[in-house]
Every structure is written in structure tokens, then in C-alpha cells.
Short mmCIF file of C-alpha atoms in Angstrom, two decimals:
data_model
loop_
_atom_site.label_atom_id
_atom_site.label_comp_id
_atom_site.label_asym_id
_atom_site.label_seq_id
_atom_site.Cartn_x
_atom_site.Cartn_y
_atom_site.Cartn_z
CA UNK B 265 -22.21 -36.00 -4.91
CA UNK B 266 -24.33 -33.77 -7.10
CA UNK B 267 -27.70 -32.34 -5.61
CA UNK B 268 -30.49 -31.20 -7.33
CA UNK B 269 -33.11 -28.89 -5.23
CA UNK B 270 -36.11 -28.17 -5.93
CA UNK B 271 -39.08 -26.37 -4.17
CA UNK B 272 -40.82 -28.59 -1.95
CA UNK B 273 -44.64 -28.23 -3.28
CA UNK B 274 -47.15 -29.57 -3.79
CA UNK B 275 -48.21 -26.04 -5.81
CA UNK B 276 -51.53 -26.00 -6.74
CA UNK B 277 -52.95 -23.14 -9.16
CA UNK B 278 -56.29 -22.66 -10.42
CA UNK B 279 -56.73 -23.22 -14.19
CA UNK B 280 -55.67 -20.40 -17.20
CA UNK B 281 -53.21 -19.35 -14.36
CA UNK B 282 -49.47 -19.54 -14.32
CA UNK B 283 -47.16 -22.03 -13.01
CA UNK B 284 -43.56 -21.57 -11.85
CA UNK B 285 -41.36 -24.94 -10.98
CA UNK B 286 -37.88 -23.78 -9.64
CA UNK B 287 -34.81 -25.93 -9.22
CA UNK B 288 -31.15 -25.32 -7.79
CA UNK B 289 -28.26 -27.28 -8.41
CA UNK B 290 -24.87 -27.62 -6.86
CA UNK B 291 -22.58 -28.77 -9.48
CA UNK B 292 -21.34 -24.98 -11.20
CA UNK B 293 -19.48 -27.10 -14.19
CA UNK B 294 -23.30 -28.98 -15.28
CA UNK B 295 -24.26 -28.24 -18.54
CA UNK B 296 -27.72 -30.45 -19.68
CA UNK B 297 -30.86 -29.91 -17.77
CA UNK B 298 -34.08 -31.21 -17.79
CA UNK B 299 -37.61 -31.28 -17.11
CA UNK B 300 -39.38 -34.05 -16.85
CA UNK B 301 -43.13 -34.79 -16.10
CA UNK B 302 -44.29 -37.27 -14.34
CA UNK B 303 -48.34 -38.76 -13.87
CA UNK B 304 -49.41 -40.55 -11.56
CA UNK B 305 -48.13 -44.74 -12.16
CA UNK B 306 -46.45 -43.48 -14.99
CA UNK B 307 -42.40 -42.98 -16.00
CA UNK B 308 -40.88 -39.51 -16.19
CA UNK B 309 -41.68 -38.23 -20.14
CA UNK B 310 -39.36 -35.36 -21.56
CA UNK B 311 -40.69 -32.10 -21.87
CA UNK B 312 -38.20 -29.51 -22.13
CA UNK B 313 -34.22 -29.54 -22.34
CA UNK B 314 -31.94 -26.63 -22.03
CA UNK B 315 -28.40 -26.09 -22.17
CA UNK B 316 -27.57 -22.26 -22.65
CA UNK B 317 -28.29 -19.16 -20.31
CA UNK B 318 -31.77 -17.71 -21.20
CA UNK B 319 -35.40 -18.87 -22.13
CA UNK B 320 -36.62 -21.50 -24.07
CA UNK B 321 -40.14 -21.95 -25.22
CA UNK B 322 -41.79 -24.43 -26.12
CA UNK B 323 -45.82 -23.56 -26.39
CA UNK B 324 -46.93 -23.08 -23.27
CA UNK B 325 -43.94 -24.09 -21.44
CA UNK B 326 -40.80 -21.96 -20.77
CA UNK B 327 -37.48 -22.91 -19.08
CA UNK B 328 -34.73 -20.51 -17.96
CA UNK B 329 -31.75 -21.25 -16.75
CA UNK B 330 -29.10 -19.39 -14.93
CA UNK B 331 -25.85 -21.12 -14.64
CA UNK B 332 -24.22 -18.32 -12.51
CA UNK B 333 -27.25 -18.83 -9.94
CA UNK B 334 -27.00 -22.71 -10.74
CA UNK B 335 -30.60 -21.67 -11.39
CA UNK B 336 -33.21 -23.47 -13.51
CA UNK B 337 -36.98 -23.18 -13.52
CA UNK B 338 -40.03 -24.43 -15.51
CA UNK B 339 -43.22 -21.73 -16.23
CA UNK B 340 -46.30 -23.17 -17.38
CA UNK B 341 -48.58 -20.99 -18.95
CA UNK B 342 -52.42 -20.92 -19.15
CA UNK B 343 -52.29 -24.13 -16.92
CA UNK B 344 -54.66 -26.94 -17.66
CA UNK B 345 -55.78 -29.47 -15.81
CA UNK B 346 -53.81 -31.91 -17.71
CA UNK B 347 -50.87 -30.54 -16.57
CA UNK B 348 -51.70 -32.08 -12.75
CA UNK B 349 -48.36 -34.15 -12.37
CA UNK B 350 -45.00 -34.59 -10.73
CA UNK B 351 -42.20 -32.03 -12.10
CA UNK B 352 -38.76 -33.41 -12.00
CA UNK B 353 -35.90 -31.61 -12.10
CA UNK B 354 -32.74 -33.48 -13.63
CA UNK B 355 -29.23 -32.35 -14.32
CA UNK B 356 -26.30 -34.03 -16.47
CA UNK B 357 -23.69 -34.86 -14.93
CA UNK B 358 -20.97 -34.21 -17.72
CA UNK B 359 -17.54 -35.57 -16.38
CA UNK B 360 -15.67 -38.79 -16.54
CA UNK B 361 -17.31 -42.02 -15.53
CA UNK B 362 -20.58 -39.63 -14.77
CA UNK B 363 -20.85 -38.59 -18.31
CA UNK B 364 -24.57 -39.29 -19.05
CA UNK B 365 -25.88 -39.74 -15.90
CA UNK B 366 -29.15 -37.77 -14.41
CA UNK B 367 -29.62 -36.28 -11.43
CA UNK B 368 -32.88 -36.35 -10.18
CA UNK B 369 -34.60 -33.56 -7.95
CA UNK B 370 -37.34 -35.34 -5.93
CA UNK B 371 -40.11 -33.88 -7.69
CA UNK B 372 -42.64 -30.50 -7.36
CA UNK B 373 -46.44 -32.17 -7.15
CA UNK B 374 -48.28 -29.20 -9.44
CA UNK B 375 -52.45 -29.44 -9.55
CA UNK B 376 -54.02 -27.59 -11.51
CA UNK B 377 -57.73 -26.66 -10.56
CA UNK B 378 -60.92 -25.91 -12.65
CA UNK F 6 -45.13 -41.91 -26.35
CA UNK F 7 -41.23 -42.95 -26.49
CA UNK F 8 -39.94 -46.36 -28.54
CA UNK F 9 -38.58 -47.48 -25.70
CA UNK F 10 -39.84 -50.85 -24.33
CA UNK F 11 -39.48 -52.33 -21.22
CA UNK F 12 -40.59 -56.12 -19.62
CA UNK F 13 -42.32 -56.94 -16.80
CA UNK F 14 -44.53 -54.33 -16.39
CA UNK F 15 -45.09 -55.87 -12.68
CA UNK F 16 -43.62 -58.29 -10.55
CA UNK F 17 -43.51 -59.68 -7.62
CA UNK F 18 -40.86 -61.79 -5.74
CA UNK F 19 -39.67 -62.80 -2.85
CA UNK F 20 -36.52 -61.73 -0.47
CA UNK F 21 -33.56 -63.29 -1.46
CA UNK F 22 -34.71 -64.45 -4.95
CA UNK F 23 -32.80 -63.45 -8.03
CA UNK F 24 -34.70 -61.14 -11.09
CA UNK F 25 -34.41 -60.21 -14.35
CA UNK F 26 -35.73 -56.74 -15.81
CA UNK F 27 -35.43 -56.17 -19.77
CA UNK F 28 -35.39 -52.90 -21.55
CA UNK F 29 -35.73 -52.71 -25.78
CA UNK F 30 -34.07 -49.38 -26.92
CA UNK F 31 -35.59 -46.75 -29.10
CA UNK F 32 -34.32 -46.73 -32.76
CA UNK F 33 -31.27 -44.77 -33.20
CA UNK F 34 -30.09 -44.88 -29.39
CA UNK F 35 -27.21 -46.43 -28.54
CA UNK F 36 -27.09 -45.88 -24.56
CA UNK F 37 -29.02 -47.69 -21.91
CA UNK F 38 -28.99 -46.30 -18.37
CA UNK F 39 -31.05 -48.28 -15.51
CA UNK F 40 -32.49 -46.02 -12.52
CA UNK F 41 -34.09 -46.85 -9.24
CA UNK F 42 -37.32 -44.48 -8.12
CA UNK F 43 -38.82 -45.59 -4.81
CA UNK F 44 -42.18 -43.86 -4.33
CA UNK F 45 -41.87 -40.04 -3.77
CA UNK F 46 -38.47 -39.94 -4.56
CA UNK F 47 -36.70 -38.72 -8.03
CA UNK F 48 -34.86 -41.62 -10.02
CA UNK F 49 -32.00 -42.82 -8.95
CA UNK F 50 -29.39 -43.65 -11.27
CA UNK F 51 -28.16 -47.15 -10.98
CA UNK F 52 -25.68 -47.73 -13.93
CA UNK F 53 -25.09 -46.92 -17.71
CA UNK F 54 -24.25 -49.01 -20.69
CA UNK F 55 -22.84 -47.45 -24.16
CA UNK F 56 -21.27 -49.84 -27.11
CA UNK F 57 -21.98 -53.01 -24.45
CA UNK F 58 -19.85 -51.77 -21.79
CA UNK F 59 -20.97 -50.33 -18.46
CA UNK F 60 -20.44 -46.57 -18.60
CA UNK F 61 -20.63 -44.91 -15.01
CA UNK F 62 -22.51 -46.63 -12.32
CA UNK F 63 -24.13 -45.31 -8.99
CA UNK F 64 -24.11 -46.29 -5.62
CA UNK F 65 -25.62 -49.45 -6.12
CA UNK F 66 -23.65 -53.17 -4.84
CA UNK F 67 -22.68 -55.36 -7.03
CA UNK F 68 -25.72 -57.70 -6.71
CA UNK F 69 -27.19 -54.98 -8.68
CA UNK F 70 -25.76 -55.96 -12.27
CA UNK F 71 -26.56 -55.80 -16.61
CA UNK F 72 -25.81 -56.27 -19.83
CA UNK F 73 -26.37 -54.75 -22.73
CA UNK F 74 -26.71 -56.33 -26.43
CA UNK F 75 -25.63 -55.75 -30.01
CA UNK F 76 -29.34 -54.35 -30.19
CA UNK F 77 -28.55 -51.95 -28.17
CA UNK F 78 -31.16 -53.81 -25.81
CA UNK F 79 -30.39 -54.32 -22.17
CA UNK F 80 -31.15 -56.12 -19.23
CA UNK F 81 -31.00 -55.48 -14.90
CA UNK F 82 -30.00 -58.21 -13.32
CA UNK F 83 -30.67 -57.79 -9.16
CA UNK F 84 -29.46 -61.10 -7.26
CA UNK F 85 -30.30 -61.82 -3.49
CA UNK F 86 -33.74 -59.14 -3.15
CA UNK F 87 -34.46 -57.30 -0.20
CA UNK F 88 -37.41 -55.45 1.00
CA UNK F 89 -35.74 -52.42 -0.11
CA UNK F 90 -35.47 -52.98 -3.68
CA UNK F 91 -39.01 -52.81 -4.05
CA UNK F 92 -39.31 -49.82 -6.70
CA UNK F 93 -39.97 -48.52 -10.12
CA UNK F 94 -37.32 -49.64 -12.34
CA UNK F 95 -36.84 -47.34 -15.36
CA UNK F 96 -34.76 -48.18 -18.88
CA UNK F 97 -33.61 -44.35 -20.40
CA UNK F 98 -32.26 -44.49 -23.75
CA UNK F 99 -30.51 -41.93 -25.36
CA UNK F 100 -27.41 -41.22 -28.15
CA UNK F 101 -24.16 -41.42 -28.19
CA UNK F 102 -24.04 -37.72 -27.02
CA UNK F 103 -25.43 -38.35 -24.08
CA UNK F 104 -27.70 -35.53 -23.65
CA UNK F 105 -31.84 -36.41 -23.95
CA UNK F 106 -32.53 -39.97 -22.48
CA UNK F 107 -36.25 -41.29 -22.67
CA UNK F 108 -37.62 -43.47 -20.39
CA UNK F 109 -39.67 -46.77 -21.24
CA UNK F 110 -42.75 -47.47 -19.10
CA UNK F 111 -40.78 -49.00 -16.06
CA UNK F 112 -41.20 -52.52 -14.12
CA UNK F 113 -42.81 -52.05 -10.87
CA UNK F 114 -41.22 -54.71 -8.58
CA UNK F 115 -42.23 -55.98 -5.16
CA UNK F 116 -40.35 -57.91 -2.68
CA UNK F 117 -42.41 -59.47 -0.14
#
């Protein structure tokens, strides 16, 4: 069974600052990963995917991941209050009948204060 | 927002009582997967379809069942409800390369 970690929350930062949304995973042969954000009564909408070792940015938001560390994480810069939601955290599962599937981290709450 | 459709948006049923979820893909995806998210918990993934056939499926029983169409739409059949299937039900489509999967706007259901 695959887990996906991440850091409990809820995080709240005060507006212009930085955020940092950290996830471990226990699978070492994963490949895909994910964030997702989630409002509020809403689904889970797509924000960032990453599949090699390094940074990706993507205007304000940057993911790195660390495969040796089975080690991803999500920085928000120059946090708005707009960006008050559940984080999730998911993870590909990438072999046989589990080709495709997600796994889910429960979620880091993030609020962002004016 | 994502193409991805979904129908109910809420519902409400009673235990025991059979129900049917429905899920329209976005344009250009071929693969369906169903999850499960009870509240304050991440999705949970409940089965995958790809070219009509079920594709991987989770730790879900059998009462927990789909289908999925030449449209590439699909539907979540759940027979015999219980209290605890009371959830967020979310459609993700995504390619054939089964990397990116979006998720439609989900069915709230509640078993009473």
C-alpha cells in the first residue's frame, strides 16, 4: 500500500509572505506527482505536475521534488488570499494494475491572512 | 475550469438503496477513474476505466461497480448503501498516458 505524507497543518501565513507545502512518499519507484488545490465544497483542480528531480515554476508557484528523499513540496510565493485552500498531495502509482491511479495525501489546510 | 462533467451534483438516498453517479469526459481523454473523498480526508481511489475496460481498482467491494462508454463517458454504480458511503464522489479524466487526470465537480451523496 502506497502512502503519501504530508505535514499536518493547517499553516496559516500572512499575505505577500511565503508558503511551503511538504509531502513524503513511500513508494521509491513513483514517478508522477501532483499538487492539487482544493476550496472549500469544491473538487481537487490541478495546479502543478512534476516528474524529474529539481524545480518547476509555474508563476508564483514552485514544486521540487527529490526522489532520493521521496521528497516533494509546493512554495507559494507572495501568497494571496485566494490561495486559502486545501493542498493535496498525490502520487502515481506507475505499475501493473495500479498504472494511473492517485494517491492522495490527506490534505495541508493553508490561510492566507490580510 | 476542466471539461469534465459530472451528474448529480447532490443526492440523497437511503441505506440499502441502489445509485447511479455519471461522469462526461473532457475532449481528448480517454481514461475515467472514480474516487471516494469523505470529508477531511484525500480521495480515495475507487477504480479506473481505459478503452471500456476496468483498469486497476481499489479496495472497494464489489457492490461498488461502472462502466464506461464508447464516449469515453462513465458511470458509478454503488448497490446496497450504507451510512458510510456518504461522500464526495469525483470523475478524473485523463489520456491514455496516464499522467494528469482532472476532476469534474463531484456528486455529493448522502445516505440517511
Amino acid at each position: 500500500q502506497k502512502e503519501v505524507e504530508q505535514n499536518s497543518g493547517p499553516l496559516s501565513v500572512p499575505e505577500g509572505a511565503i508558503a511551503s507545502l511538504n509531502c513524503t512518499y513511500s513508494d521509491r519507484v513513483s514517478q508522477s506527482f501532483f499538487w492539487y488545490r482544493q476550496y472549500s465544497g469544491k473538487s481537487p483542480e490541478l495546479i502543478m505536475s512534476i516528474y524529474s528531480n529539481g524545480d518547476k515554476e509555474d508563476g508564483r508557484f514552485t514544486a521540487q521534488l527529490n526522489k532520493a528523499s521521496q521528497y516533494v513540496s509546493l512554495l507559494i510565493r507572495d501568497s494571496q488570499p485566494s490561495d486559502s485552500a486545501t493542498y493535496l498531495c498525490a502520487v502515481n502509482g506507475n505499475r501493473g494494475s495500479t498504472l494511473g491511479r492517485l494517491y492522495f495525501g490527506r490534505g495541508t489546510q493553508l490561510t492566507v491572512w490580510p | 475550469e476542466t471539461g469534465v462533467t459530472q451528474s448529480p451534483t447532490h443526492l440523497i438516498k437511503t441505506r440499502g438503496q441502489q445509485v447511479t453517479l455519471r461522469c462526461s469526459s473532457q475532449s481528448g481523454h480517454n481514461t475515467v477513474s472514480w474516487y471516494q473523498q469523505a470529508l477531511g480526508q484525500g480521495p480515495q481511489f475507487i477504480f479506473q476505466y481505459y478503452r471500456e475496460e476496468e483498469n486497476g481498482r481499489g479496495n472497494f467491494p464489489p457492490r461498488f461497480s461502472g462502466l464506461q462508454f464508447p464516449n469515453y463517458s462513465s458511470e458509478l454504480n454503488v448497490n446496497a448503501l450504507e451510512l458510510d458511503d456518504s461522500a464526495l464522489y469525483l470523475c478524473a479524466t485523463g489520456t491514455g498516458d496516464f499522467y494528469e487526470q482532472y476532476f469534474g465537480p463531484g456528486t455529493r451523496l448522502t445516505v440517511t
